[in-house]
mmCIF file of C-alpha atoms in Angstrom:
data_model
loop_
_atom_site.group_PDB
_atom_site.id
_atom_site.type_symbol
_atom_site.label_atom_id
_atom_site.label_comp_id
_atom_site.label_asym_id
_atom_site.label_seq_id
_atom_site.Cartn_x
_atom_site.Cartn_y
_atom_site.Cartn_z
ATOM 1 C CA MET A 1 126.711 128.042 58.073
ATOM 2 C CA THR A 2 124.250 130.853 57.256
ATOM 3 C CA LYS A 3 123.520 133.716 59.616
ATOM 4 C CA LYS A 4 120.027 132.361 60.296
ATOM 5 C CA SER A 5 121.432 128.937 61.192
ATOM 6 C CA LEU A 6 124.059 130.481 63.441
ATOM 7 C CA LEU A 7 121.441 132.599 65.202
ATOM 8 C CA LEU A 8 119.219 129.553 65.675
ATOM 9 C CA PHE A 9 122.116 127.609 67.176
ATOM 10 C CA PHE A 10 122.826 130.264 69.811
ATOM 11 C CA LEU A 11 119.125 130.650 70.584
ATOM 12 C CA LEU A 12 118.645 126.920 71.245
ATOM 13 C CA PRO A 13 119.674 127.105 74.967
ATOM 14 C CA PHE A 14 117.201 129.929 75.543
ATOM 15 C CA ILE A 15 114.424 128.032 73.736
ATOM 16 C CA TYR A 16 115.044 124.937 75.806
ATOM 17 C CA SER A 17 115.113 126.873 79.072
ATOM 18 C CA CYS A 18 111.645 128.160 78.215
ATOM 19 C CA LEU A 19 110.456 124.623 77.483
ATOM 20 C CA ALA A 20 111.937 123.280 80.711
ATOM 21 C CA LYS A 21 110.077 125.883 82.755
ATOM 22 C CA GLN A 22 106.713 124.653 81.529
ATOM 23 C CA SER A 23 105.131 122.771 84.414
ATOM 24 C CA ALA A 24 103.601 119.368 83.891
ATOM 25 C CA ASP A 25 99.834 119.119 83.927
ATOM 26 C CA GLY A 26 98.552 118.840 87.483
ATOM 27 C CA LYS A 27 99.897 120.127 90.784
ATOM 28 C CA LEU A 28 102.241 118.626 93.313
ATOM 29 C CA ASP A 29 100.377 119.951 96.323
ATOM 30 C CA ILE A 30 97.609 117.872 97.856
ATOM 31 C CA ASP A 31 94.851 120.305 98.835
ATOM 32 C CA HIS A 32 92.105 120.071 101.402
ATOM 33 C CA LEU A 33 93.945 118.068 104.072
ATOM 34 C CA PRO A 34 92.031 118.041 107.365
ATOM 35 C CA PRO A 35 93.513 120.402 109.988
ATOM 36 C CA GLN A 36 93.806 117.584 112.519
ATOM 37 C CA PHE A 37 92.725 114.023 113.255
ATOM 38 C CA SER A 38 89.443 113.426 115.022
ATOM 39 C CA VAL A 39 91.312 111.930 118.000
ATOM 40 C CA ALA A 40 94.589 113.811 118.451
ATOM 41 C CA GLU A 41 97.098 113.098 121.202
ATOM 42 C CA GLY A 42 100.097 115.209 122.074
ATOM 43 C CA ILE A 43 102.240 112.218 122.993
ATOM 44 C CA PRO A 44 105.739 111.947 121.459
ATOM 45 C CA ALA A 45 106.137 109.399 118.679
ATOM 46 C CA ARG A 46 107.975 106.203 119.552
ATOM 47 C CA SER A 47 110.944 104.499 117.900
ATOM 48 C CA THR A 48 110.673 102.731 114.554
ATOM 49 C CA GLU A 49 111.196 99.394 116.366
ATOM 50 C CA TRP A 50 107.858 99.888 118.022
ATOM 51 C CA TRP A 51 107.470 96.274 119.147
ATOM 52 C CA ARG A 52 110.237 96.739 121.728
ATOM 53 C CA ASP A 53 107.883 98.991 123.690
ATOM 54 C CA LEU A 54 105.764 95.898 124.398
ATOM 55 C CA GLY A 55 108.606 94.440 126.465
ATOM 56 C CA SER A 56 108.295 90.853 125.158
ATOM 57 C CA VAL A 57 111.533 88.916 124.660
ATOM 58 C CA GLU A 58 109.657 86.321 122.588
ATOM 59 C CA LEU A 59 108.237 88.944 120.206
ATOM 60 C CA ASN A 60 111.644 90.644 119.879
ATOM 61 C CA THR A 61 113.177 87.296 118.883
ATOM 62 C CA LEU A 62 110.484 86.681 116.283
ATOM 63 C CA MET A 63 111.015 90.149 114.804
ATOM 64 C CA ALA A 64 114.791 89.703 114.642
ATOM 65 C CA ASN A 65 114.385 86.430 112.747
ATOM 66 C CA ALA A 66 111.817 87.902 110.363
ATOM 67 C CA LEU A 67 113.905 90.962 109.478
ATOM 68 C CA ASN A 68 116.652 88.620 108.288
ATOM 69 C CA ASP A 69 114.677 85.811 106.643
ATOM 70 C CA ASN A 70 111.246 87.145 105.622
ATOM 71 C CA PHE A 71 110.753 86.796 101.868
ATOM 72 C CA SER A 72 109.056 90.177 101.381
ATOM 73 C CA VAL A 73 111.812 91.978 103.279
ATOM 74 C CA ARG A 74 114.510 90.215 101.262
ATOM 75 C CA GLU A 75 112.723 91.128 98.030
ATOM 76 C CA ALA A 76 112.487 94.769 99.110
ATOM 77 C CA TYR A 77 116.196 94.929 99.960
ATOM 78 C CA ALA A 78 117.093 93.267 96.652
ATOM 79 C CA ARG A 79 115.059 95.903 94.781
ATOM 80 C CA LEU A 80 116.758 98.605 96.858
ATOM 81 C CA THR A 81 120.184 97.253 95.874
ATOM 82 C CA GLN A 82 119.147 97.231 92.210
ATOM 83 C CA ALA A 83 117.935 100.838 92.425
ATOM 84 C CA HIS A 84 121.143 101.884 94.162
ATOM 85 C CA TYR A 85 123.374 100.535 91.400
ATOM 86 C CA THR A 86 121.050 101.865 88.704
ATOM 87 C CA ALA A 87 121.483 105.328 90.220
ATOM 88 C CA LEU A 88 125.266 104.882 90.238
ATOM 89 C CA LYS A 89 125.150 103.772 86.602
ATOM 90 C CA ALA A 90 123.138 106.858 85.636
ATOM 91 C CA GLY A 91 125.710 109.084 87.342
ATOM 92 C CA ALA A 92 128.516 107.489 85.318
ATOM 93 C CA ALA A 93 127.253 109.331 82.210
ATOM 94 C CA GLU A 94 128.698 112.559 83.655
ATOM 95 C CA TRP A 95 132.216 111.251 83.080
ATOM 96 C CA PRO A 96 134.142 110.496 79.873
ATOM 97 C CA THR A 97 134.453 106.898 78.732
ATOM 98 C CA LEU A 98 137.871 105.463 77.927
ATOM 99 C CA SER A 99 138.430 102.169 76.152
ATOM 100 C CA ALA A 100 141.416 100.264 74.818
ATOM 101 C CA ASN A 101 141.678 97.711 72.044
ATOM 102 C CA ALA A 102 144.517 95.488 70.954
ATOM 103 C CA GLY A 103 144.851 93.019 68.147
ATOM 104 C CA VAL A 104 147.259 90.952 66.093
ATOM 105 C CA GLY A 105 146.768 89.433 62.679
ATOM 106 C CA HIS A 106 148.709 87.232 60.276
ATOM 107 C CA THR A 107 148.204 87.317 56.525
ATOM 108 C CA ASP A 108 149.414 84.749 53.933
ATOM 109 C CA SER A 109 149.254 85.788 50.312
ATOM 110 C CA ARG A 110 150.086 83.489 47.414
ATOM 111 C CA SER A 111 150.041 84.267 43.695
ATOM 112 C CA THR A 112 151.370 82.586 40.565
ATOM 113 C CA THR A 113 152.883 85.846 39.377
ATOM 114 C CA THR A 114 154.401 87.138 42.586
ATOM 115 C CA PRO A 115 156.351 85.607 45.435
ATOM 116 C CA ASP A 116 154.514 84.405 48.529
ATOM 117 C CA LEU A 117 153.859 87.155 51.086
ATOM 118 C CA ASN A 118 153.585 86.587 54.827
ATOM 119 C CA THR A 119 152.852 89.615 56.994
ATOM 120 C CA ASP A 120 152.008 90.284 60.628
ATOM 121 C CA ASN A 121 149.934 93.259 61.784
ATOM 122 C CA TRP A 122 150.046 94.555 65.378
ATOM 123 C CA LEU A 123 147.464 97.043 66.629
ATOM 124 C CA LEU A 124 147.036 98.957 69.900
ATOM 125 C CA GLY A 125 144.506 101.747 70.319
ATOM 126 C CA PHE A 126 142.881 104.011 72.911
ATOM 127 C CA SER A 127 139.671 105.939 72.456
ATOM 128 C CA ALA A 128 137.730 108.348 74.643
ATOM 129 C CA SER A 129 134.300 109.935 74.267
ATOM 130 C CA TYR A 130 132.277 112.452 76.213
ATOM 131 C CA GLU A 131 128.765 113.795 75.716
ATOM 132 C CA VAL A 132 128.397 117.468 76.588
ATOM 133 C CA ASP A 133 125.267 117.829 78.714
ATOM 134 C CA LEU A 134 123.973 120.895 76.888
ATOM 135 C CA TRP A 135 120.377 120.650 78.034
ATOM 136 C CA GLY A 136 120.653 118.875 81.389
ATOM 137 C CA ARG A 137 119.517 115.470 80.138
ATOM 138 C CA VAL A 138 122.268 113.567 81.954
ATOM 139 C CA GLN A 139 121.626 115.486 85.165
ATOM 140 C CA ALA A 140 117.902 114.807 84.879
ATOM 141 C CA GLU A 141 118.517 111.075 84.387
ATOM 142 C CA LYS A 142 120.833 111.037 87.408
ATOM 143 C CA ALA A 143 118.279 112.906 89.533
ATOM 144 C CA ARG A 144 115.492 110.556 88.403
ATOM 145 C CA GLU A 145 117.400 107.406 89.347
ATOM 146 C CA SER A 146 118.443 108.934 92.668
ATOM 147 C CA LEU A 147 114.800 109.693 93.475
ATOM 148 C CA LEU A 148 113.763 106.167 92.481
ATOM 149 C CA ALA A 149 116.519 104.736 94.701
ATOM 150 C CA ASN A 150 115.182 106.764 97.635
ATOM 151 C CA ALA A 151 111.670 105.539 96.791
ATOM 152 C CA SER A 152 112.961 101.949 96.933
ATOM 153 C CA ALA A 153 114.460 102.687 100.349
ATOM 154 C CA ALA A 154 111.043 103.918 101.497
ATOM 155 C CA ASP A 155 109.476 100.749 100.043
ATOM 156 C CA ALA A 156 111.924 98.647 102.050
ATOM 157 C CA LYS A 157 110.957 100.503 105.227
ATOM 158 C CA ALA A 158 107.280 100.018 104.400
ATOM 159 C CA ALA A 159 107.906 96.291 103.923
ATOM 160 C CA LEU A 160 109.573 96.124 107.348
ATOM 161 C CA LEU A 161 106.647 97.880 108.994
ATOM 162 C CA SER A 162 104.116 95.674 107.198
ATOM 163 C CA VAL A 163 105.870 92.443 108.147
ATOM 164 C CA SER A 164 106.390 93.525 111.755
ATOM 165 C CA GLY A 165 102.708 94.453 111.990
ATOM 166 C CA GLN A 166 101.612 91.077 110.603
ATOM 167 C CA ILE A 167 103.889 89.201 112.991
ATOM 168 C CA ALA A 168 102.614 91.137 116.006
ATOM 169 C CA GLU A 169 99.003 90.693 114.899
ATOM 170 C CA ASN A 170 99.363 86.921 114.484
ATOM 171 C CA TRP A 171 101.325 86.617 117.718
ATOM 172 C CA ILE A 172 98.623 88.473 119.665
ATOM 173 C CA ALA A 173 95.942 86.378 117.941
ATOM 174 C CA LEU A 174 97.796 83.217 118.991
ATOM 175 C CA ILE A 175 97.851 84.339 122.631
ATOM 176 C CA SER A 176 94.159 85.259 122.398
ATOM 177 C CA THR A 177 93.330 81.825 120.972
ATOM 178 C CA ARG A 178 95.210 80.083 123.765
ATOM 179 C CA ARG A 179 93.448 82.139 126.411
ATOM 180 C CA GLN A 180 90.069 81.349 124.836
ATOM 181 C CA GLN A 181 90.969 77.665 124.913
ATOM 182 C CA HIS A 182 91.883 78.009 128.590
ATOM 183 C CA LEU A 183 88.524 79.663 129.365
ATOM 184 C CA PHE A 184 86.573 76.974 127.522
ATOM 185 C CA GLU A 185 88.538 74.282 129.345
ATOM 186 C CA GLN A 186 87.674 75.936 132.663
ATOM 187 C CA GLN A 187 84.003 76.066 131.641
ATOM 188 C CA LEU A 188 84.176 72.421 130.579
ATOM 189 C CA THR A 189 85.521 71.443 134.013
ATOM 190 C CA LEU A 190 82.769 73.390 135.792
ATOM 191 C CA GLN A 191 80.055 71.957 133.554
ATOM 192 C CA GLN A 192 81.323 68.442 134.201
ATOM 193 C CA GLU A 193 81.242 69.111 137.957
ATOM 194 C CA LEU A 194 77.696 70.412 137.591
ATOM 195 C CA LEU A 195 76.728 67.281 135.657
ATOM 196 C CA HIS A 196 78.194 65.184 138.452
ATOM 197 C CA LEU A 197 76.032 67.035 141.025
ATOM 198 C CA ILE A 198 72.930 66.589 138.855
ATOM 199 C CA LEU A 199 73.615 62.863 138.625
ATOM 200 C CA LEU A 200 73.925 62.714 142.410
ATOM 201 C CA ARG A 201 70.612 64.601 142.833
ATOM 202 C CA PHE A 202 68.776 62.427 140.299
ATOM 203 C CA PRO A 203 68.287 59.332 142.612
ATOM 204 C CA LEU A 204 66.959 61.715 145.283
ATOM 205 C CA ALA A 205 64.314 63.018 142.867
ATOM 206 C CA LYS A 206 65.834 66.499 143.045
ATOM 207 C CA ALA A 207 66.811 66.462 139.359
ATOM 208 C CA THR A 208 65.152 65.122 136.249
ATOM 209 C CA ALA A 209 66.387 63.257 133.194
ATOM 210 C CA LEU A 210 65.815 66.478 131.232
ATOM 211 C CA ASP A 211 68.334 68.235 133.484
ATOM 212 C CA ILE A 212 70.877 65.506 132.730
ATOM 213 C CA TYR A 213 70.338 65.654 128.960
ATOM 214 C CA GLN A 214 70.512 69.450 128.910
ATOM 215 C CA GLN A 215 73.736 69.455 130.903
ATOM 216 C CA GLN A 216 75.293 66.853 128.617
ATOM 217 C CA GLN A 217 74.261 69.034 125.681
ATOM 218 C CA PHE A 218 76.058 72.030 127.232
ATOM 219 C CA ILE A 219 79.209 69.943 127.667
ATOM 220 C CA GLU A 220 79.207 68.821 124.024
ATOM 221 C CA LYS A 221 78.743 72.411 122.858
ATOM 222 C CA ILE A 222 81.834 73.464 124.778
ATOM 223 C CA LYS A 223 83.822 70.553 123.316
ATOM 224 C CA ALA A 224 82.657 71.585 119.836
ATOM 225 C CA SER A 225 83.774 75.160 120.492
ATOM 226 C CA LEU A 226 87.285 73.923 121.296
ATOM 227 C CA ILE A 227 87.718 72.277 117.876
ATOM 228 C CA PRO A 228 87.959 75.466 115.719
ATOM 229 C CA LEU A 229 90.190 77.087 118.345
ATOM 230 C CA THR A 230 92.656 74.206 118.082
ATOM 231 C CA SER A 231 92.598 74.499 114.288
ATOM 232 C CA LYS A 232 93.070 78.277 114.478
ATOM 233 C CA GLU A 233 96.090 77.856 116.741
ATOM 234 C CA LYS A 234 97.772 75.598 114.183
ATOM 235 C CA THR A 235 96.939 78.023 111.357
ATOM 236 C CA LEU A 236 98.444 80.952 113.256
ATOM 237 C CA LYS A 237 101.632 78.984 113.914
ATOM 238 C CA ARG A 238 101.974 78.182 110.207
ATOM 239 C CA GLN A 239 101.382 81.840 109.329
ATOM 240 C CA LEU A 240 104.052 82.960 111.783
ATOM 241 C CA ALA A 241 106.465 80.395 110.355
ATOM 242 C CA PHE A 242 105.843 81.759 106.852
ATOM 243 C CA LEU A 243 106.410 85.337 108.014
ATOM 244 C CA LEU A 244 109.703 84.202 109.534
ATOM 245 C CA GLY A 245 110.720 82.644 106.210
ATOM 246 C CA LYS A 246 110.498 79.080 107.516
ATOM 247 C CA ALA A 247 108.465 75.995 106.697
ATOM 248 C CA SER A 248 107.646 75.411 110.358
ATOM 249 C CA ILE A 249 108.329 76.976 113.719
ATOM 250 C CA ASP A 250 109.503 75.380 116.942
ATOM 251 C CA ASN A 251 106.902 75.442 119.703
ATOM 252 C CA THR A 252 109.603 76.574 122.115
ATOM 253 C CA GLN A 253 109.602 79.925 120.277
ATOM 254 C CA LEU A 254 105.869 80.382 120.933
ATOM 255 C CA GLN A 255 105.249 79.885 124.623
ATOM 256 C CA ALA A 256 103.698 83.212 125.586
ATOM 257 C CA ASP A 257 100.217 82.854 127.095
ATOM 258 C CA ALA A 258 99.679 86.386 128.465
ATOM 259 C CA PHE A 259 99.157 89.655 126.668
ATOM 260 C CA PRO A 260 101.987 92.204 126.927
ATOM 261 C CA ALA A 261 101.427 95.460 128.746
ATOM 262 C CA LEU A 262 100.454 98.038 126.133
ATOM 263 C CA PRO A 263 102.340 101.344 126.145
ATOM 264 C CA GLN A 264 100.599 104.677 125.918
ATOM 265 C CA LEU A 265 99.107 105.439 122.505
ATOM 266 C CA PRO A 266 101.756 107.319 120.466
ATOM 267 C CA GLY A 267 100.958 110.748 119.088
ATOM 268 C CA VAL A 268 100.002 110.989 115.424
ATOM 269 C CA GLY A 269 100.541 114.727 114.988
ATOM 270 C CA LEU A 270 98.900 116.591 112.126
ATOM 271 C CA PRO A 271 97.735 114.903 108.916
ATOM 272 C CA SER A 272 100.443 116.777 107.011
ATOM 273 C CA ASP A 273 103.042 115.019 109.193
ATOM 274 C CA LEU A 274 102.220 111.802 107.325
ATOM 275 C CA LEU A 275 104.022 113.203 104.280
ATOM 276 C CA ILE A 276 107.355 112.724 106.056
ATOM 277 C CA GLN A 277 106.499 109.848 108.422
ATOM 278 C CA ARG A 278 104.709 107.287 106.269
ATOM 279 C CA PRO A 279 107.127 105.430 103.964
ATOM 280 C CA ASP A 280 104.391 104.620 101.434
ATOM 281 C CA VAL A 281 103.503 108.322 101.120
ATOM 282 C CA LEU A 282 107.186 109.228 100.846
ATOM 283 C CA ALA A 283 107.754 106.606 98.120
ATOM 284 C CA ALA A 284 104.771 107.846 96.107
ATOM 285 C CA GLY A 285 106.014 111.444 96.347
ATOM 286 C CA LEU A 286 109.525 110.478 95.257
ATOM 287 C CA ARG A 287 108.204 108.579 92.245
ATOM 288 C CA LEU A 288 106.117 111.606 91.308
ATOM 289 C CA ALA A 289 109.227 113.793 91.436
ATOM 290 C CA ALA A 290 111.144 111.199 89.379
ATOM 291 C CA SER A 291 108.477 111.265 86.663
ATOM 292 C CA GLN A 292 108.938 115.032 86.396
ATOM 293 C CA GLN A 293 112.618 114.423 85.671
ATOM 294 C CA ASP A 294 111.452 112.094 82.889
ATOM 295 C CA ILE A 295 109.816 115.106 81.236
ATOM 296 C CA SER A 296 113.140 116.965 81.314
ATOM 297 C CA VAL A 297 114.880 113.987 79.732
ATOM 298 C CA ALA A 298 112.243 113.687 77.007
ATOM 299 C CA LYS A 299 112.393 117.413 76.206
ATOM 300 C CA ALA A 300 116.193 117.368 76.051
ATOM 301 C CA ASP A 301 115.951 114.568 73.515
ATOM 302 C CA LEU A 302 114.177 117.011 71.172
ATOM 303 C CA LEU A 303 117.308 119.197 70.972
ATOM 304 C CA PRO A 304 120.770 118.692 69.426
ATOM 305 C CA SER A 305 123.366 116.576 71.180
ATOM 306 C CA LEU A 306 127.104 117.228 71.172
ATOM 307 C CA LYS A 307 129.632 114.417 71.566
ATOM 308 C CA LEU A 308 133.418 114.774 71.770
ATOM 309 C CA THR A 309 135.662 111.869 70.737
ATOM 310 C CA ALA A 310 139.408 111.302 70.762
ATOM 311 C CA SER A 311 141.487 108.291 69.711
ATOM 312 C CA ASN A 312 145.120 107.269 69.465
ATOM 313 C CA THR A 313 146.056 104.171 67.475
ATOM 314 C CA TYR A 314 149.404 102.432 67.130
ATOM 315 C CA SER A 315 149.927 99.916 64.324
ATOM 316 C CA SER A 316 152.911 98.148 62.776
ATOM 317 C CA ASN A 317 153.824 94.890 61.077
ATOM 318 C CA VAL A 318 156.673 94.470 63.580
ATOM 319 C CA LEU A 319 155.993 94.387 67.307
ATOM 320 C CA SER A 320 159.287 96.127 68.175
ATOM 321 C CA SER A 321 158.320 99.206 66.157
ATOM 322 C CA LEU A 322 154.667 99.298 67.239
ATOM 323 C CA PHE A 323 154.908 102.680 68.967
ATOM 324 C CA ASP A 324 156.743 104.266 66.018
ATOM 325 C CA ASN A 325 153.594 104.422 63.883
ATOM 326 C CA TRP A 326 150.582 106.152 65.378
ATOM 327 C CA LEU A 327 147.408 107.948 64.392
ATOM 328 C CA ARG A 328 145.510 110.485 66.484
ATOM 329 C CA ASN A 329 142.006 111.722 65.921
ATOM 330 C CA LEU A 330 139.950 114.442 67.609
ATOM 331 C CA ALA A 331 136.317 115.058 66.648
ATOM 332 C CA ALA A 332 133.230 116.883 67.811
ATOM 333 C CA ASN A 333 129.924 115.588 66.506
ATOM 334 C CA MET A 334 126.591 117.358 66.816
ATOM 335 C CA VAL A 335 123.410 115.441 66.035
ATOM 336 C CA VAL A 336 120.257 117.466 65.373
ATOM 337 C CA PRO A 337 116.954 115.546 65.181
ATOM 338 C CA LEU A 338 114.979 116.634 62.123
ATOM 339 C CA LEU A 339 112.397 113.990 61.193
ATOM 340 C CA ASP A 340 111.529 111.093 63.484
ATOM 341 C CA GLY A 341 107.827 110.618 62.886
ATOM 342 C CA ASN A 342 107.016 112.594 66.065
ATOM 343 C CA ARG A 343 108.600 109.865 68.180
ATOM 344 C CA ARG A 344 110.365 112.282 70.550
ATOM 345 C CA GLN A 345 107.366 114.592 70.895
ATOM 346 C CA ASN A 346 105.116 111.614 71.626
ATOM 347 C CA GLU A 347 107.564 110.572 74.334
ATOM 348 C CA VAL A 348 107.198 114.010 75.935
ATOM 349 C CA GLU A 349 103.403 113.646 75.978
ATOM 350 C CA ARG A 350 103.692 110.131 77.368
ATOM 351 C CA THR A 351 105.850 111.299 80.275
ATOM 352 C CA LYS A 352 103.367 114.084 81.004
ATOM 353 C CA ALA A 353 100.639 111.444 81.247
ATOM 354 C CA LEU A 354 102.955 109.453 83.538
ATOM 355 C CA VAL A 355 103.184 112.475 85.839
ATOM 356 C CA GLU A 356 99.369 112.657 85.905
ATOM 357 C CA GLU A 357 99.188 108.983 86.813
ATOM 358 C CA ARG A 358 101.718 109.285 89.622
ATOM 359 C CA LEU A 359 100.059 112.451 90.874
ATOM 360 C CA ALA A 360 96.801 110.495 91.210
ATOM 361 C CA ILE A 361 98.667 107.658 92.950
ATOM 362 C CA TYR A 362 100.270 110.159 95.328
ATOM 363 C CA GLY A 363 96.909 111.747 96.178
ATOM 364 C CA ARG A 364 95.290 108.346 96.717
ATOM 365 C CA THR A 365 98.174 107.259 98.961
ATOM 366 C CA VAL A 366 97.969 110.414 101.088
ATOM 367 C CA PHE A 367 94.227 110.253 101.650
ATOM 368 C CA SER A 368 94.322 106.475 102.179
ATOM 369 C CA ALA A 369 96.939 107.025 104.884
ATOM 370 C CA ILE A 370 94.734 109.621 106.577
ATOM 371 C CA ARG A 371 91.735 107.278 106.428
ATOM 372 C CA GLU A 372 93.762 104.384 107.866
ATOM 373 C CA VAL A 373 94.939 106.520 110.786
ATOM 374 C CA GLU A 374 91.377 107.710 111.432
ATOM 375 C CA ASP A 375 90.129 104.100 111.337
ATOM 376 C CA ALA A 376 92.880 102.980 113.702
ATOM 377 C CA LEU A 377 92.116 105.781 116.150
ATOM 378 C CA GLY A 378 88.394 104.943 115.983
ATOM 379 C CA ASP A 379 89.082 101.246 116.577
ATOM 380 C CA GLU A 380 91.323 102.140 119.503
ATOM 381 C CA GLN A 381 88.529 104.183 121.087
ATOM 382 C CA GLN A 382 86.025 101.378 120.512
ATOM 383 C CA GLN A 383 88.375 98.835 122.079
ATOM 384 C CA ASN A 384 88.790 101.063 125.127
ATOM 385 C CA ASP A 385 85.006 101.295 125.488
ATOM 386 C CA SER A 386 84.713 97.505 125.146
ATOM 387 C CA ILE A 387 87.374 96.945 127.806
ATOM 388 C CA THR A 388 85.565 99.297 130.169
ATOM 389 C CA SER A 389 82.317 97.389 129.629
ATOM 390 C CA LEU A 390 84.031 94.029 130.175
ATOM 391 C CA LYS A 391 85.598 95.240 133.416
ATOM 392 C CA LEU A 392 82.152 96.279 134.645
ATOM 393 C CA GLN A 393 80.726 92.870 133.722
ATOM 394 C CA GLN A 394 83.580 91.183 135.562
ATOM 395 C CA GLU A 395 82.897 93.239 138.693
ATOM 396 C CA LEU A 396 79.177 92.352 138.569
ATOM 397 C CA SER A 397 80.066 88.691 138.029
ATOM 398 C CA ASN A 398 82.318 88.690 141.100
ATOM 399 C CA VAL A 399 79.528 90.259 143.182
ATOM 400 C CA THR A 400 77.067 87.618 141.927
ATOM 401 C CA ILE A 401 79.437 84.770 142.792
ATOM 402 C CA ARG A 402 80.029 86.132 146.290
ATOM 403 C CA GLU A 403 76.282 86.458 146.841
ATOM 404 C CA ALA A 404 75.658 82.893 145.567
ATOM 405 C CA ARG A 405 78.326 81.497 147.876
ATOM 406 C CA ARG A 406 76.953 83.470 150.821
ATOM 407 C CA ARG A 407 73.461 82.080 150.261
ATOM 408 C CA TYR A 408 74.890 78.559 149.940
ATOM 409 C CA MET A 409 76.853 78.892 153.189
ATOM 410 C CA ASN A 410 73.716 80.138 154.958
ATOM 411 C CA GLY A 411 71.732 77.197 153.626
ATOM 412 C CA ASN A 412 69.443 79.350 151.488
ATOM 413 C CA SER A 413 70.584 77.800 148.188
ATOM 414 C CA ASP A 414 72.297 74.695 146.833
ATOM 415 C CA PHE A 415 75.752 74.452 145.245
ATOM 416 C CA THR A 416 74.389 74.248 141.706
ATOM 417 C CA ASN A 417 73.571 77.951 141.872
ATOM 418 C CA VAL A 418 77.181 78.659 142.829
ATOM 419 C CA LEU A 419 78.454 76.712 139.815
ATOM 420 C CA ARG A 420 76.007 78.420 137.461
ATOM 421 C CA SER A 421 77.100 81.810 138.757
ATOM 422 C CA GLU A 422 80.737 80.931 138.068
ATOM 423 C CA LEU A 423 79.833 79.726 134.566
ATOM 424 C CA ASN A 424 78.125 83.011 133.753
#
């Protein structure tokens, strides 16, 4: 080996350390996060099993069944198991490999000039190999797979949250549908009573045929409004059955007809808190970090690799003397890439582009999470305003009904006005 070659060999670790310090294009930090949400509450965050705060035994049972049988959750856990064992497999490269081989052979040789020859050959061998991680490639691969396994764990948590949210949403929608059906049925009963009064007033010339036809029209409209509600109830039941991983669901599991008492709105903290609270944001960040390890692996592939091997082989034509004849071999092999058509360098550039892609995905995930929280807080405020307005309408309706009944009891009005007030 010439002096120049020897100098180059000892300088290779320094050269690689300089290469490894080069940052990938783009930045990890997401800039310009808002300082706070538009509606911020200083209320402590609740447990991850948030549905338990609603205090519904029926909903808790549905969630327990879904977490065991939902297809999306099972898929997420299967992917998590795969990532876990992939990470363990990547870590195995840090250790030497040891293998054993054994064999036996029988040879018959026949010739016209020599006597027949029958021989047996017994073989037993052990071999070991170990790759010296000169440039941190094995460590980078291990770190990458560990990050991807953690990202899969975050994906599994996100799947749980998504499924639980869908179940709660459909369950609430089912209760809402049933309550709407109950209201329409009450209106139908009142309208039928009003029709009966109109029919009684008709022979007395206090009602006209037009009043009868109009009232019958109102009744048919209410009956028509009940049809889509009945269909929606069946659709929601099928959707809940699917979310529970079943073809159908027993009606005894869906008997709730009243909304649960809502707990106080949990605090959301600062937008930056989403980076450690939202599993989708966490998964995107972990995959971004894993892609940076890919760059380290690709750069290490540009440099020489050193592999140590050792073997011990026993062989004999007689089994009893197998361990009397042996061969040992120790070797150290260094492979230096010279010409590969720029394959390794192109792989480095590809992984840099992968980092750019995952950086964009990470930024999109962060800002999408912030937008979703803002939308949810805005919807919550709008719902509170709507509830306040509905309560006011209910109070005015009660006052109107009391006034209509008072006038009827004093003989200043007939009972049809009372029924119309109750219908409104």
